[in-house]
Structures are given as structure tokens and as C-alpha cells.
Amino acid sequence: MSASGFSDLREKLKSMTPHRDNYKNRVTGKDDSYKNRKVKVTDGGNSNSNGNGRKRKHRDSSEDEVEHSDPAESREQEARRVQSGIVQVEVFSKEDCDVIEGKINEVVANGEAGLYREHTVDRAPLRNKYFFGEGYTYGAQLEKRGPGQERLYPKGEVDDIPTWVHDLVITKLVASGVVPEGFVNSAVINDYQPGGCIVSHVDPLHIFARPIVSVSFFSDSALCFGCRFQFKPIRVSEPVLELPVRRGSVTVLSGYAADDITHCIRPQDIKERRAVIILRKTRPDAPRVDQSPSPNPSPPERHTPLKAKRSHRRADPDAAHRPRVLEMDKEENRHSSSSSRLHRRSNSSENYRRRSQDGDGSRKVKMRRH
């Protein structure tokens, strides 16, 4: 025996590398404890191998979190993130609301009389929008559809912010610390009839700075986050967060609530007439609709009132529960009508051919009525 206590060099090597035998036992199946382990099979039931017959587990801590995550808990977490970007304050009294609502009625009357510029008034079924200060293209007005395609109208194509909006609304918000002096340069009034709505959207990030400030009038309603709209008939999925908005309340959106999740007004939440004044600041680098330069630029003038497009649909309290016909539906109906006309024309030609054959006696066709 050598001085190191080993009579055989192989025994010495074995004592120096014990992990090799363990590895060999695992490969050949001699390790009974390994046989009782559960191996996760991935890739549609095909076990993964490293070429030595060993099954491999593809699992880590992040996978454990996904497998054990609770959808309801994830929804609650997102609702908390939305809530973190919302501030609501009470600034306007009932008396303030009465006065402001009278002014909103004047705006509606001026729009009906055609006293505003063309792009100031935008009409939709059960919802009219009035742009002041700055207006922008959206929805069906876009040449290219999709987020990021919105454009401000050229300067002067919408009316200025009315004096009463500055005096009765913006001044009080500045005094209450909701917005800084000089922040607001865009005011929009949305006037909803019962059953009106606005689909899920994010206020264009490339157009408007944050925060987004809105003030509610005429009735209580709700602002919903994370909904999906479907049509024919109109349906709205459950929101991640349903935020009550009361008459006279101020809602301020920023952070996650303004940028990372959509918000909407559902038809079922407009039970009575409701109006909202949205106050925002446009970004200095916001893109505008292309306008060919004039050789002698001059401020725009209105020689005659421009009548805004009218909606032929009247307010209906039951409209929230009635299917709405949208442009996409009309297009589909047109295609359907064209197909029906072609089908009828084809049938007519076939009947004519059969009658011709009957007339010359060469072939008789017996027609059955089904």
C-alpha cells in the first residue's frame, strides 16, 4: 500500500472524482431516487433529450409564477395601476353647474344655427363634439387608420376657446391647483344623448401632453377602462375599472390611466343627457394636417356661417339596448346587396334560357315549385 493509503491507483482516482459515478448512475437508471421524480414534458408531449437519453425539465421561477398566477388577482393589480393614475376632485358646486350647463346649451344652439367654423362641430349618432382652440382628425376622418395617425387641423380652422370656458371653468381649476396657469389650449365639449357612447381609445400621445382633465355636467355617469367593443349589435366587455363620474366632478388622468390602457363611455352608462368638458394641452411638435402654403398668407375669415353635418338620428332613451348601424356595417350590407342582385340576374338568365328551349320544341323542362 502506498503512503497515500491506496493500494490501487484506480481507487485513488475514484475517491477524487465521486461525482462521475453519480452521473453514471443517473444516466443508466441505477439511481432509484431519480426514477421517482416527475419530469415536465414540453413541446406538445415530446420529451426533450440531450442525446444521452436524459429527459430535461424546462422550468424556472418565472414559469412557476405564470402557472400559479390568478387571473382575478392580475385584474385587480391592473385596476390598482389604473387607479394610481387617476385623481378626482370636487371643484364645482350645484350653482356653478347650473350656470355652466346654460352656457353649454348656448354652444349647442350656436352649432345648430351654423355659427361655428366647419371643423369646430363634429356630429355622431347620439353624441356631438365641439372643438375649441385646437381640433384634430380621428376615426373615419383619417387617411390612414390606426393610433398615431391623428393630426391637428391647421391653425384657425376651429373656433377659439369661448371666454366663459376660461372664466367659469379653467380659472377655477387653476385656483384649485388642478392645472397650472396657461396650461390649457384645447377645450372639447362632448354632448351625449341617452344611449350615446365613445369607443375605447387612448388620447393621442403625440398630440396631447399629460394630464388629461375632464369635468362632467348634467348627470352622473361612469368612465370605464380596458373595455373591448363589438358591434352588430353593440356589446362592451367588462371593464378593468369602472370609475363613477358625478355631475360637477373633475377627473384628472395621467400615467398608466392615460397612456397604457384605453378608456371609454359605454352606452349603458348614459341614462340621461350628459356633457363633459375636456381640457388639454397640445404638444408643440404635434403634427398637423398638410396645408398648401398660400403666397399671401392672411388670417382666416368667415364670410358666411358654415353649417356642420347633421345626424338624422334623434335621441332615444332605449338606444343603449338597440343595435347600431356603423359605416363598416353599411359597407358589408352593400356587398351583400350586390351579391343578391348578381344572384337574381343569374337566375333570370337561366329561366330565359329554359323558356327559349321550351319555345323551339327541342327540349322540355318541367318546373317544380318547392
Short mmCIF file of N, CA, C and O in Angstrom, two decimals, residues 186-283:
data_model
loop_
_atom_site.label_atom_id
_atom_site.label_comp_id
_atom_site.label_asym_id
_atom_site.label_seq_id
_atom_site.Cartn_x
_atom_site.Cartn_y
_atom_site.Cartn_z
N SER A 186 -56.62 73.70 -25.47
CA SER A 186 -57.61 72.93 -26.22
C SER A 186 -58.76 72.58 -25.30
O SER A 186 -58.54 72.03 -24.21
N ALA A 187 -59.96 72.93 -25.71
CA ALA A 187 -61.17 72.58 -24.94
C ALA A 187 -62.15 71.90 -25.88
O ALA A 187 -62.44 72.39 -26.96
N VAL A 188 -62.64 70.74 -25.46
CA VAL A 188 -63.62 69.99 -26.25
C VAL A 188 -64.84 69.75 -25.39
O VAL A 188 -64.72 69.36 -24.22
N ILE A 189 -66.01 69.99 -25.96
CA ILE A 189 -67.27 69.68 -25.27
C ILE A 189 -67.90 68.49 -25.96
O ILE A 189 -68.19 68.55 -27.16
N ASN A 190 -68.10 67.40 -25.23
CA ASN A 190 -68.83 66.23 -25.75
C ASN A 190 -70.23 66.26 -25.14
O ASN A 190 -70.38 66.26 -23.91
N ASP A 191 -71.23 66.28 -26.00
CA ASP A 191 -72.62 66.33 -25.55
C ASP A 191 -73.29 65.01 -25.92
O ASP A 191 -73.51 64.72 -27.09
N TYR A 192 -73.61 64.18 -24.90
CA TYR A 192 -74.17 62.84 -25.11
C TYR A 192 -75.67 62.85 -24.86
O TYR A 192 -76.15 63.40 -23.87
N GLN A 193 -76.40 62.18 -25.75
CA GLN A 193 -77.80 61.87 -25.51
C GLN A 193 -77.89 60.47 -24.90
O GLN A 193 -76.94 59.69 -24.97
N PRO A 194 -79.03 60.14 -24.26
CA PRO A 194 -79.16 58.79 -23.67
C PRO A 194 -78.81 57.69 -24.66
O PRO A 194 -79.28 57.69 -25.80
N GLY A 195 -77.95 56.77 -24.23
CA GLY A 195 -77.51 55.69 -25.11
C GLY A 195 -76.30 56.02 -25.95
O GLY A 195 -75.79 55.17 -26.66
N GLY A 196 -75.80 57.27 -25.87
CA GLY A 196 -74.61 57.64 -26.60
C GLY A 196 -73.37 57.01 -26.00
O GLY A 196 -73.38 56.52 -24.87
N CYS A 197 -72.29 57.00 -26.76
CA CYS A 197 -71.06 56.38 -26.24
C CYS A 197 -69.87 56.92 -27.01
O CYS A 197 -70.01 57.62 -28.01
N ILE A 198 -68.69 56.60 -26.51
CA ILE A 198 -67.45 56.81 -27.26
C ILE A 198 -66.60 55.57 -27.05
O ILE A 198 -66.45 55.08 -25.92
N VAL A 199 -66.10 54.98 -28.14
CA VAL A 199 -65.43 53.69 -28.07
C VAL A 199 -64.08 53.81 -27.37
O VAL A 199 -63.54 54.90 -27.19
N SER A 200 -63.53 52.66 -26.99
CA SER A 200 -62.27 52.62 -26.25
C SER A 200 -61.14 53.27 -27.03
O SER A 200 -60.97 53.00 -28.22
N HIS A 201 -60.37 54.10 -26.37
CA HIS A 201 -59.29 54.83 -27.03
C HIS A 201 -58.31 55.34 -26.00
O HIS A 201 -58.58 55.36 -24.79
N VAL A 202 -57.16 55.77 -26.48
CA VAL A 202 -56.18 56.50 -25.68
C VAL A 202 -56.02 57.87 -26.32
O VAL A 202 -55.82 57.96 -27.54
N ASP A 203 -56.12 58.94 -25.55
CA ASP A 203 -55.91 60.27 -26.10
C ASP A 203 -54.52 60.31 -26.74
O ASP A 203 -53.54 59.97 -26.09
N PRO A 204 -54.45 60.69 -28.03
CA PRO A 204 -53.19 60.55 -28.78
C PRO A 204 -51.98 61.12 -28.04
O PRO A 204 -51.94 62.30 -27.72
N LEU A 205 -51.01 60.25 -27.80
CA LEU A 205 -49.81 60.66 -27.05
C LEU A 205 -48.98 61.68 -27.82
O LEU A 205 -48.32 62.53 -27.22
N HIS A 206 -49.02 61.60 -29.16
CA HIS A 206 -48.21 62.52 -29.95
C HIS A 206 -48.90 63.86 -30.16
O HIS A 206 -48.30 64.79 -30.70
N ILE A 207 -50.16 63.96 -29.72
CA ILE A 207 -50.91 65.20 -29.86
C ILE A 207 -51.00 65.96 -28.53
O ILE A 207 -50.78 67.18 -28.49
N PHE A 208 -51.31 65.25 -27.45
CA PHE A 208 -51.62 65.90 -26.18
C PHE A 208 -50.61 65.56 -25.09
O PHE A 208 -50.22 64.41 -24.91
N ALA A 209 -50.23 66.61 -24.35
CA ALA A 209 -49.43 66.43 -23.14
C ALA A 209 -50.32 65.88 -22.03
O ALA A 209 -51.55 65.83 -22.16
N ARG A 210 -49.74 65.46 -20.96
CA ARG A 210 -50.49 64.98 -19.80
C ARG A 210 -50.37 66.00 -18.66
O ARG A 210 -49.37 66.69 -18.60
N PRO A 211 -51.39 66.13 -17.83
CA PRO A 211 -52.56 65.27 -17.67
C PRO A 211 -53.70 65.64 -18.60
O PRO A 211 -53.67 66.68 -19.27
N ILE A 212 -54.72 64.76 -18.63
CA ILE A 212 -55.97 64.99 -19.34
C ILE A 212 -57.02 65.32 -18.28
O ILE A 212 -57.22 64.54 -17.34
N VAL A 213 -57.68 66.45 -18.42
CA VAL A 213 -58.63 66.92 -17.40
C VAL A 213 -60.03 66.97 -18.01
O VAL A 213 -60.22 67.50 -19.10
N SER A 214 -61.01 66.41 -17.30
CA SER A 214 -62.40 66.45 -17.77
C SER A 214 -63.33 66.82 -16.62
O SER A 214 -63.09 66.45 -15.47
N VAL A 215 -64.38 67.55 -16.96
CA VAL A 215 -65.37 67.98 -15.98
C VAL A 215 -66.75 67.56 -16.48
O VAL A 215 -67.09 67.82 -17.64
N SER A 216 -67.54 66.90 -15.64
CA SER A 216 -68.83 66.34 -16.03
C SER A 216 -69.99 67.25 -15.67
O SER A 216 -69.97 67.87 -14.59
N PHE A 217 -71.03 67.26 -16.53
CA PHE A 217 -72.19 68.10 -16.30
C PHE A 217 -73.48 67.38 -16.69
O PHE A 217 -73.45 66.37 -17.38
N PHE A 218 -74.60 67.92 -16.21
CA PHE A 218 -75.98 67.49 -16.47
C PHE A 218 -76.37 66.23 -15.70
O PHE A 218 -77.47 66.16 -15.16
N SER A 219 -75.55 65.21 -15.66
CA SER A 219 -75.95 63.98 -14.95
C SER A 219 -74.71 63.17 -14.56
O SER A 219 -73.60 63.44 -15.03
N ASP A 220 -74.94 62.18 -13.70
CA ASP A 220 -73.87 61.26 -13.30
C ASP A 220 -73.67 60.20 -14.37
O ASP A 220 -74.60 59.83 -15.09
N SER A 221 -72.45 59.67 -14.44
CA SER A 221 -72.16 58.63 -15.43
C SER A 221 -70.98 57.80 -14.92
O SER A 221 -70.73 57.74 -13.72
N ALA A 222 -70.28 57.16 -15.85
CA ALA A 222 -69.10 56.35 -15.48
C ALA A 222 -68.10 56.39 -16.62
O ALA A 222 -68.48 56.44 -17.80
N LEU A 223 -66.83 56.35 -16.26
CA LEU A 223 -65.73 56.24 -17.21
C LEU A 223 -65.12 54.86 -17.01
O LEU A 223 -64.74 54.51 -15.89
N CYS A 224 -65.03 54.06 -18.07
CA CYS A 224 -64.57 52.68 -17.95
C CYS A 224 -63.23 52.49 -18.64
O CYS A 224 -62.97 53.08 -19.69
N PHE A 225 -62.40 51.64 -18.06
CA PHE A 225 -61.05 51.38 -18.56
C PHE A 225 -60.90 49.91 -18.96
O PHE A 225 -61.38 49.01 -18.27
N GLY A 226 -60.22 49.71 -20.10
CA GLY A 226 -59.88 48.35 -20.52
C GLY A 226 -61.03 47.57 -21.13
O GLY A 226 -61.01 46.34 -21.09
N CYS A 227 -62.01 48.25 -21.71
CA CYS A 227 -63.14 47.55 -22.36
C CYS A 227 -62.83 47.23 -23.81
O CYS A 227 -62.01 47.90 -24.44
N ARG A 228 -63.54 46.24 -24.35
CA ARG A 228 -63.48 45.93 -25.77
C ARG A 228 -64.90 46.06 -26.34
O ARG A 228 -65.85 45.52 -25.76
N PHE A 229 -65.01 46.76 -27.47
CA PHE A 229 -66.30 46.95 -28.11
C PHE A 229 -66.49 45.94 -29.24
O PHE A 229 -65.54 45.64 -29.97
N GLN A 230 -67.70 45.43 -29.37
CA GLN A 230 -68.11 44.63 -30.52
C GLN A 230 -69.41 45.20 -31.04
O GLN A 230 -70.17 45.81 -30.30
N PHE A 231 -69.68 44.95 -32.33
CA PHE A 231 -70.83 45.57 -32.96
C PHE A 231 -71.72 44.53 -33.64
O PHE A 231 -71.34 43.41 -33.86
N LYS A 232 -72.93 44.98 -33.97
CA LYS A 232 -73.95 44.15 -34.63
C LYS A 232 -74.44 43.01 -33.75
O LYS A 232 -74.23 41.85 -34.09
N PRO A 233 -75.12 43.27 -32.64
CA PRO A 233 -75.38 44.58 -32.02
C PRO A 233 -74.20 45.02 -31.18
O PRO A 233 -73.27 44.24 -30.94
N ILE A 234 -74.25 46.26 -30.69
CA ILE A 234 -73.14 46.80 -29.92
C ILE A 234 -73.08 46.09 -28.57
O ILE A 234 -74.08 45.90 -27.89
N ARG A 235 -71.87 45.66 -28.21
CA ARG A 235 -71.64 44.98 -26.94
C ARG A 235 -70.29 45.47 -26.39
O ARG A 235 -69.39 45.77 -27.16
N VAL A 236 -70.19 45.52 -25.07
CA VAL A 236 -68.97 46.01 -24.42
C VAL A 236 -68.57 45.02 -23.35
O VAL A 236 -69.40 44.59 -22.54
N SER A 237 -67.29 44.64 -23.34
CA SER A 237 -66.81 43.69 -22.35
C SER A 237 -66.71 44.34 -20.97
O SER A 237 -66.80 45.56 -20.83
N GLU A 238 -66.53 43.51 -19.96
CA GLU A 238 -66.40 44.01 -18.60
C GLU A 238 -65.14 44.87 -18.47
O GLU A 238 -64.08 44.49 -18.96
N PRO A 239 -65.24 46.01 -17.82
CA PRO A 239 -64.06 46.88 -17.68
C PRO A 239 -63.09 46.38 -16.62
O PRO A 239 -63.48 45.65 -15.70
N VAL A 240 -61.84 46.77 -16.78
CA VAL A 240 -60.86 46.54 -15.72
C VAL A 240 -61.20 47.41 -14.51
O VAL A 240 -61.09 46.98 -13.36
N LEU A 241 -61.65 48.63 -14.79
CA LEU A 241 -62.06 49.55 -13.73
C LEU A 241 -63.22 50.39 -14.22
O LEU A 241 -63.18 50.94 -15.33
N GLU A 242 -64.26 50.49 -13.42
CA GLU A 242 -65.40 51.37 -13.70
C GLU A 242 -65.35 52.53 -12.71
O GLU A 242 -65.50 52.33 -11.49
N LEU A 243 -65.15 53.72 -13.23
CA LEU A 243 -64.95 54.89 -12.39
C LEU A 243 -66.21 55.77 -12.43
O LEU A 243 -66.54 56.32 -13.48
N PRO A 244 -66.93 55.93 -11.31
CA PRO A 244 -68.08 56.83 -11.31
C PRO A 244 -67.63 58.28 -11.53
O PRO A 244 -66.62 58.71 -10.96
N VAL A 245 -68.35 59.00 -12.37
CA VAL A 245 -68.10 60.43 -12.57
C VAL A 245 -69.41 61.16 -12.33
O VAL A 245 -70.39 60.93 -13.04
N ARG A 246 -69.41 62.00 -11.34
CA ARG A 246 -70.63 62.68 -10.93
C ARG A 246 -70.70 64.08 -11.51
O ARG A 246 -69.68 64.65 -11.88
N ARG A 247 -71.88 64.59 -11.57
CA ARG A 247 -72.08 65.95 -12.06
C ARG A 247 -71.22 66.92 -11.24
O ARG A 247 -71.25 66.93 -10.02
N GLY A 248 -70.43 67.73 -11.95
CA GLY A 248 -69.57 68.71 -11.30
C GLY A 248 -68.22 68.19 -10.87
O GLY A 248 -67.37 68.97 -10.44
N SER A 249 -67.98 66.87 -11.02
CA SER A 249 -66.69 66.32 -10.59
C SER A 249 -65.62 66.53 -11.64
O SER A 249 -65.90 66.60 -12.84
N VAL A 250 -64.37 66.65 -11.19
CA VAL A 250 -63.22 66.83 -12.08
C VAL A 250 -62.39 65.54 -12.04
O VAL A 250 -62.05 65.06 -10.96
N THR A 251 -62.08 65.00 -13.21
CA THR A 251 -61.29 63.78 -13.30
C THR A 251 -59.99 64.10 -14.03
O THR A 251 -60.02 64.68 -15.13
N VAL A 252 -58.87 63.73 -13.42
CA VAL A 252 -57.55 64.01 -13.98
C VAL A 252 -56.86 62.69 -14.27
O VAL A 252 -56.66 61.87 -13.36
N LEU A 253 -56.47 62.46 -15.52
CA LEU A 253 -55.80 61.23 -15.93
C LEU A 253 -54.34 61.50 -16.26
O LEU A 253 -54.02 62.44 -16.99
N SER A 254 -53.47 60.64 -15.76
CA SER A 254 -52.05 60.69 -16.10
C SER A 254 -51.48 59.29 -15.92
O SER A 254 -52.19 58.37 -15.51
N GLY A 255 -50.20 59.13 -16.22
CA GLY A 255 -49.53 57.84 -16.01
C GLY A 255 -50.21 56.69 -16.72
O GLY A 255 -50.62 56.79 -17.87
N TYR A 256 -50.33 55.57 -16.02
CA TYR A 256 -50.89 54.34 -16.61
C TYR A 256 -52.30 54.56 -17.11
O TYR A 256 -52.69 54.08 -18.18
N ALA A 257 -53.12 55.29 -16.35
CA ALA A 257 -54.52 55.50 -16.72
C ALA A 257 -54.66 56.27 -18.02
O ALA A 257 -55.63 56.07 -18.77
N ALA A 258 -53.72 57.15 -18.31
CA ALA A 258 -53.80 57.97 -19.53
C ALA A 258 -53.08 57.35 -20.72
O ALA A 258 -53.50 57.54 -21.86
N ASP A 259 -52.00 56.60 -20.45
CA ASP A 259 -51.11 56.17 -21.53
C ASP A 259 -51.16 54.70 -21.87
O ASP A 259 -50.90 54.32 -23.02
N ASP A 260 -51.45 53.83 -20.91
CA ASP A 260 -51.23 52.40 -21.10
C ASP A 260 -52.49 51.55 -21.09
O ASP A 260 -52.40 50.33 -21.16
N ILE A 261 -53.65 52.18 -21.02
CA ILE A 261 -54.90 51.43 -21.06
C ILE A 261 -55.96 52.33 -21.69
O ILE A 261 -55.92 53.56 -21.54
N THR A 262 -56.88 51.72 -22.43
CA THR A 262 -57.92 52.52 -23.08
C THR A 262 -59.02 52.90 -22.09
O THR A 262 -59.22 52.24 -21.07
N HIS A 263 -59.72 53.98 -22.41
CA HIS A 263 -60.91 54.36 -21.65
C HIS A 263 -62.05 54.62 -22.61
O HIS A 263 -61.84 54.85 -23.80
N CYS A 264 -63.27 54.55 -22.10
CA CYS A 264 -64.45 54.68 -22.97
C CYS A 264 -65.65 55.13 -22.15
O CYS A 264 -65.63 55.14 -20.92
N ILE A 265 -66.70 55.49 -22.88
CA ILE A 265 -68.02 55.73 -22.29
C ILE A 265 -68.94 54.68 -22.89
O ILE A 265 -69.11 54.61 -24.11
N ARG A 266 -69.54 53.84 -22.07
CA ARG A 266 -70.43 52.79 -22.57
C ARG A 266 -71.85 53.32 -22.75
O ARG A 266 -72.28 54.21 -22.02
N PRO A 267 -72.61 52.76 -23.72
CA PRO A 267 -73.99 53.21 -23.92
C PRO A 267 -74.85 53.07 -22.67
O PRO A 267 -75.67 53.94 -22.38
N GLN A 268 -74.66 51.99 -21.92
CA GLN A 268 -75.50 51.76 -20.75
C GLN A 268 -75.22 52.73 -19.60
O GLN A 268 -75.99 52.80 -18.64
N ASP A 269 -74.11 53.48 -19.70
CA ASP A 269 -73.78 54.43 -18.64
C ASP A 269 -74.32 55.82 -18.90
O ASP A 269 -74.16 56.72 -18.06
N ILE A 270 -74.92 56.03 -20.07
CA ILE A 270 -75.53 57.34 -20.37
C ILE A 270 -77.04 57.15 -20.33
O ILE A 270 -77.68 56.83 -21.34
N LYS A 271 -77.60 57.30 -19.16
CA LYS A 271 -79.04 57.11 -18.98
C LYS A 271 -79.81 58.41 -19.18
O LYS A 271 -81.01 58.40 -19.45
N GLU A 272 -79.14 59.53 -18.98
CA GLU A 272 -79.72 60.85 -19.23
C GLU A 272 -78.70 61.66 -20.03
O GLU A 272 -77.56 61.24 -20.19
N ARG A 273 -79.15 62.81 -20.48
CA ARG A 273 -78.20 63.66 -21.21
C ARG A 273 -77.01 63.96 -20.30
O ARG A 273 -77.16 64.22 -19.10
N ARG A 274 -75.82 63.92 -20.90
CA ARG A 274 -74.60 64.22 -20.16
C ARG A 274 -73.65 64.98 -21.05
O ARG A 274 -73.57 64.73 -22.25
N ALA A 275 -72.93 65.93 -20.48
CA ALA A 275 -71.90 66.66 -21.22
C ALA A 275 -70.61 66.64 -20.42
O ALA A 275 -70.63 66.57 -19.18
N VAL A 276 -69.50 66.66 -21.12
CA VAL A 276 -68.19 66.71 -20.46
C VAL A 276 -67.33 67.72 -21.20
O VAL A 276 -67.33 67.79 -22.43
N ILE A 277 -66.62 68.53 -20.43
CA ILE A 277 -65.65 69.47 -21.00
C ILE A 277 -64.26 68.89 -20.76
O ILE A 277 -63.86 68.66 -19.61
N ILE A 278 -63.54 68.63 -21.85
CA ILE A 278 -62.20 68.04 -21.77
C ILE A 278 -61.17 69.14 -22.05
O ILE A 278 -61.23 69.80 -23.09
N LEU A 279 -60.27 69.31 -21.12
CA LEU A 279 -59.27 70.39 -21.20
C LEU A 279 -57.89 69.76 -21.33
O LEU A 279 -57.48 68.94 -20.49
N ARG A 280 -57.15 70.15 -22.38
CA ARG A 280 -55.84 69.55 -22.64
C ARG A 280 -54.87 70.59 -23.18
O ARG A 280 -55.27 71.69 -23.56
N LYS A 281 -53.62 70.17 -23.24
CA LYS A 281 -52.56 70.99 -23.84
C LYS A 281 -51.95 70.22 -25.00
O LYS A 281 -51.55 69.06 -24.84
N THR A 282 -51.89 70.83 -26.18
CA THR A 282 -51.27 70.15 -27.33
C THR A 282 -49.75 70.27 -27.24
O THR A 282 -49.21 71.26 -26.75
N ARG A 283 -49.08 69.26 -27.72
CA ARG A 283 -47.62 69.28 -27.73
C ARG A 283 -47.13 70.24 -28.81
O ARG A 283 -47.73 70.33 -29.89
#
